[in-house]
PDB file of C-alpha atoms and ligand atoms in Angstrom:
ATOM      1  CA  MET A   1     -83.245  34.413 -27.213  1.00 76.00           C
ATOM      2  CA  LYS A   2     -80.258  34.792 -24.892  1.00 81.00           C
ATOM      3  CA  ASP A   3     -78.604  31.862 -26.608  1.00 89.00           C
ATOM      4  CA  LYS A   4     -79.224  33.436 -29.987  1.00 89.00           C
ATOM      5  CA  PHE A   5     -77.608  36.667 -28.866  1.00 87.00           C
ATOM      6  CA  TYR A   6     -74.648  34.770 -27.452  1.00 88.00           C
ATOM      7  CA  ARG A   7     -74.139  32.965 -30.753  1.00 89.00           C
ATOM      8  CA  PHE A   8     -74.458  36.264 -32.618  1.00 89.00           C
ATOM      9  CA  MET A   9     -71.781  37.872 -30.440  1.00 88.00           C
ATOM     10  CA  GLN A  10     -69.337  34.986 -30.821  1.00 89.00           C
ATOM     11  CA  GLY A  11     -66.202  36.037 -32.623  1.00 91.00           C
ATOM     12  CA  ARG A  12     -67.251  39.653 -32.319  1.00 94.00           C
ATOM     13  CA  TYR A  13     -65.391  42.275 -30.395  1.00 95.00           C
ATOM     14  CA  GLY A  14     -67.942  43.356 -27.761  1.00 94.00           C
ATOM     15  CA  THR A  15     -67.411  46.384 -25.585  1.00 93.00           C
ATOM     16  CA  ASP A  16     -64.339  48.058 -24.091  1.00 95.00           C
ATOM     17  CA  SER A  17     -63.282  51.346 -22.479  1.00 95.00           C
ATOM     18  CA  PHE A  18     -63.278  53.206 -25.780  1.00 97.00           C
ATOM     19  CA  ASN A  19     -66.824  52.001 -26.530  1.00 96.00           C
ATOM     20  CA  LYS A  20     -68.042  53.034 -23.089  1.00 96.00           C
ATOM     21  CA  PHE A  21     -66.545  56.448 -23.768  1.00 96.00           C
ATOM     22  CA  LEU A  22     -68.233  56.646 -27.197  1.00 97.00           C
ATOM     23  CA  LEU A  23     -71.622  55.667 -25.726  1.00 96.00           C
ATOM     24  CA  GLY A  24     -71.208  58.143 -22.861  1.00 97.00           C
ATOM     25  CA  ALA A  25     -70.268  60.897 -25.315  1.00 97.00           C
ATOM     26  CA  ALA A  26     -73.298  60.022 -27.483  1.00 97.00           C
ATOM     27  CA  ILE A  27     -75.630  60.295 -24.459  1.00 96.00           C
ATOM     28  CA  VAL A  28     -74.128  63.665 -23.501  1.00 97.00           C
ATOM     29  CA  VAL A  29     -74.562  64.948 -27.073  1.00 97.00           C
ATOM     30  CA  ILE A  30     -78.176  63.693 -27.149  1.00 96.00           C
ATOM     31  CA  LEU A  31     -78.907  65.469 -23.848  1.00 96.00           C
ATOM     32  CA  ILE A  32     -77.365  68.702 -25.146  1.00 96.00           C
ATOM     33  CA  SER A  33     -79.310  68.458 -28.414  1.00 94.00           C
ATOM     34  CA  MET A  34     -82.583  68.220 -26.425  1.00 94.00           C
ATOM     35  CA  PHE A  35     -82.035  71.772 -25.179  1.00 95.00           C
ATOM     36  CA  TRP A  36     -79.957  73.172 -27.990  1.00 94.00           C
ATOM     37  CA  ARG A  37     -81.437  71.880 -31.224  1.00 91.00           C
ATOM     38  CA  ARG A  38     -78.841  71.720 -33.954  1.00 93.00           C
ATOM     39  CA  ASP A  39     -78.785  69.298 -36.870  1.00 94.00           C
ATOM     40  CA  TRP A  40     -75.067  68.714 -36.579  1.00 96.00           C
ATOM     41  CA  LEU A  41     -75.459  67.702 -32.911  1.00 95.00           C
ATOM     42  CA  THR A  42     -78.028  65.065 -33.860  1.00 94.00           C
ATOM     43  CA  LEU A  43     -75.735  63.889 -36.627  1.00 96.00           C
ATOM     44  CA  LEU A  44     -72.785  63.754 -34.226  1.00 97.00           C
ATOM     45  CA  ALA A  45     -74.802  61.682 -31.717  1.00 96.00           C
ATOM     46  CA  PHE A  46     -75.829  59.339 -34.505  1.00 96.00           C
ATOM     47  CA  LEU A  47     -72.235  58.963 -35.707  1.00 97.00           C
ATOM     48  CA  LEU A  48     -70.953  58.269 -32.178  1.00 97.00           C
ATOM     49  CA  LEU A  49     -73.647  55.625 -31.673  1.00 96.00           C
ATOM     50  CA  ALA A  50     -73.063  54.083 -35.101  1.00 97.00           C
ATOM     51  CA  TYR A  51     -69.307  53.940 -34.509  1.00 97.00           C
ATOM     52  CA  SER A  52     -69.676  52.323 -31.079  1.00 96.00           C
ATOM     53  CA  TYR A  53     -72.118  49.722 -32.469  1.00 95.00           C
ATOM     54  CA  PHE A  54     -69.830  49.078 -35.413  1.00 97.00           C
ATOM     55  CA  ARG A  55     -66.951  48.426 -32.989  1.00 97.00           C
ATOM     56  CA  MET A  56     -69.097  46.223 -30.735  1.00 96.00           C
ATOM     57  CA  PHE A  57     -70.148  43.920 -33.577  1.00 96.00           C
ATOM     58  CA  SER A  58     -66.844  44.045 -35.405  1.00 96.00           C
ATOM     59  CA  ARG A  59     -65.064  40.772 -36.199  1.00 95.00           C
ATOM     60  CA  ASN A  60     -61.701  42.484 -36.608  1.00 96.00           C
ATOM     61  CA  ILE A  61     -60.790  42.015 -32.954  1.00 95.00           C
ATOM     62  CA  SER A  62     -57.080  42.890 -33.133  1.00 96.00           C
ATOM     63  CA  ARG A  63     -57.832  46.151 -34.945  1.00 97.00           C
ATOM     64  CA  ARG A  64     -60.472  47.149 -32.340  1.00 97.00           C
ATOM     65  CA  ALA A  65     -58.143  46.223 -29.473  1.00 97.00           C
ATOM     66  CA  ALA A  66     -55.445  48.417 -31.026  1.00 97.00           C
ATOM     67  CA  GLU A  67     -57.922  51.337 -31.230  1.00 97.00           C
ATOM     68  CA  ASN A  68     -58.783  50.836 -27.580  1.00 97.00           C
ATOM     69  CA  GLN A  69     -55.086  50.863 -26.681  1.00 97.00           C
ATOM     70  CA  ILE A  70     -54.590  54.162 -28.529  1.00 97.00           C
ATOM     71  CA  PHE A  71     -57.610  55.583 -26.692  1.00 97.00           C
ATOM     72  CA  LEU A  72     -56.229  54.418 -23.325  1.00 96.00           C
ATOM     73  CA  ASN A  73     -52.793  55.884 -24.089  1.00 97.00           C
ATOM     74  CA  LYS A  74     -54.204  59.241 -25.178  1.00 96.00           C
ATOM     75  CA  THR A  75     -56.429  59.552 -22.114  1.00 96.00           C
ATOM     76  CA  ALA A  76     -53.913  58.215 -19.562  1.00 96.00           C
ATOM     77  CA  GLY A  77     -53.138  61.709 -18.235  1.00 96.00           C
ATOM     78  CA  VAL A  78     -56.795  62.701 -17.870  1.00 95.00           C
ATOM     79  CA  ARG A  79     -57.741  59.411 -16.245  1.00 93.00           C
ATOM     80  CA  ARG A  80     -54.842  59.652 -13.799  1.00 96.00           C
ATOM     81  CA  TRP A  81     -55.947  63.200 -12.878  1.00 97.00           C
ATOM     82  CA  PHE A  82     -59.527  62.027 -12.190  1.00 95.00           C
ATOM     83  CA  GLN A  83     -58.265  59.109 -10.131  1.00 95.00           C
ATOM     84  CA  LYS A  84     -56.074  61.448  -8.081  1.00 96.00           C
ATOM     85  CA  GLU A  85     -58.965  63.879  -7.504  1.00 95.00           C
ATOM     86  CA  LYS A  86     -61.217  61.027  -6.418  1.00 96.00           C
ATOM     87  CA  TYR A  87     -58.527  59.736  -4.076  1.00 93.00           C
ATOM     88  CA  MET A  88     -57.964  63.225  -2.609  1.00 90.00           C
ATOM     89  CA  ALA A  89     -61.718  63.736  -2.065  1.00 93.00           C
ATOM     90  CA  GLU A  90     -61.851  60.455  -0.132  1.00 93.00           C
ATOM     91  CA  GLN A  91     -58.790  61.440   1.881  1.00 91.00           C
ATOM     92  CA  ARG A  92     -60.265  64.831   2.786  1.00 90.00           C
ATOM     93  CA  LYS A  93     -63.283  63.115   4.359  1.00 92.00           C
ATOM     94  CA  VAL A  94     -61.087  61.318   6.910  1.00 93.00           C
ATOM     95  CA  TYR A  95     -57.953  63.447   7.099  1.00 93.00           C
ATOM     96  CA  HIS A  96     -56.835  67.029   7.283  1.00 90.00           C
ATOM     97  CA  ILE A  97     -53.972  67.865   4.995  1.00 89.00           C
ATOM     98  CA  TYR A  98     -51.614  70.348   6.628  1.00 91.00           C
ATOM     99  CA  LYS A  99     -48.554  71.970   5.214  1.00 93.00           C
ATOM    100  CA  CYS A 100     -45.486  72.154   7.409  1.00 94.00           C
ATOM    101  CA  PRO A 101     -44.837  75.880   8.056  1.00 93.00           C
ATOM    102  CA  SER A 102     -41.074  75.514   7.849  1.00 94.00           C
ATOM    103  CA  CYS A 103     -40.484  73.219   4.877  1.00 95.00           C
ATOM    104  CA  GLY A 104     -43.842  73.037   3.078  1.00 94.00           C
ATOM    105  CA  GLN A 105     -44.136  69.251   3.365  1.00 94.00           C
ATOM    106  CA  LYS A 106     -47.768  68.086   3.181  1.00 92.00           C
ATOM    107  CA  ILE A 107     -48.818  66.088   6.237  1.00 91.00           C
ATOM    108  CA  ARG A 108     -51.932  63.963   6.575  1.00 91.00           C
ATOM    109  CA  ILE A 109     -53.611  64.061   9.996  1.00 89.00           C
ATOM    110  CA  PRO A 110     -56.730  62.044  10.972  1.00 91.00           C
ATOM    111  CA  LYS A 111     -59.753  64.238  11.731  1.00 90.00           C
ATOM    112  CA  GLY A 112     -61.353  64.641  15.157  1.00 88.00           C
ATOM    113  CA  LYS A 113     -58.300  64.267  17.427  1.00 86.00           C
ATOM    114  CA  GLY A 114     -58.606  67.736  18.988  1.00 89.00           C
ATOM    115  CA  LYS A 115     -55.583  70.000  19.434  1.00 91.00           C
ATOM    116  CA  ILE A 116     -52.415  68.127  18.583  1.00 91.00           C
ATOM    117  CA  GLU A 117     -48.753  68.753  18.087  1.00 92.00           C
ATOM    118  CA  ILE A 118     -47.593  67.608  14.687  1.00 92.00           C
ATOM    119  CA  CYS A 119     -44.018  66.591  14.058  1.00 93.00           C
ATOM    120  CA  CYS A 120     -42.941  67.043  10.463  1.00 94.00           C
ATOM    121  CA  PRO A 121     -41.401  63.807   9.144  1.00 93.00           C
ATOM    122  CA  LYS A 122     -39.180  65.744   6.742  1.00 94.00           C
ATOM    123  CA  CYS A 123     -37.637  68.536   8.801  1.00 96.00           C
ATOM    124  CA  GLN A 124     -38.549  67.306  12.325  1.00 94.00           C
ATOM    125  CA  GLY A 125     -40.082  70.721  13.080  1.00 92.00           C
ATOM    126  CA  THR A 126     -43.236  70.757  15.209  1.00 93.00           C
ATOM    127  CA  PHE A 127     -46.419  72.819  14.983  1.00 92.00           C
ATOM    128  CA  ILE A 128     -49.805  72.763  16.689  1.00 92.00           C
ATOM    129  CA  LYS A 129     -53.102  72.344  14.876  1.00 88.00           C
ATOM    130  CA  ARG A 130     -56.676  71.398  15.612  1.00 85.00           C
ATOM    131  CA  SER A 131     -57.670  68.274  13.776  1.00 78.00           C
TER     132      SER A 131
HETATM  133 ZN1   ZN B 201     -41.233  70.311   7.735  1.00 72.37          ZN
END
């Protein structure tokens, strides 16, 4: 069975970021349509699913790869924003982010060090904070 599937998928495109996005979008639309019943929502979910399956089983690999590249280019800004937010959330768990009162430079201080004097690396000014 597994072997059969493998042979079936040979020479076919498979999945990529764009397909994951299409499947995710289809699931979201299906969830919405459970609470807010509209024919066009069901149709949209079906189209998203059909399109992602079509891409997965497609033999036109270069065309699908080009579509994925367009998708990645168009969403680069959004993805970078999410990555930055995720990074900042992780940083906030371990560090306090202070702003230098004289020049506005952001300074990252480890949490749980008590009252400390912070020296700004940009303007060399010092200020006292609890970390
Ligand atoms: Zn400063």
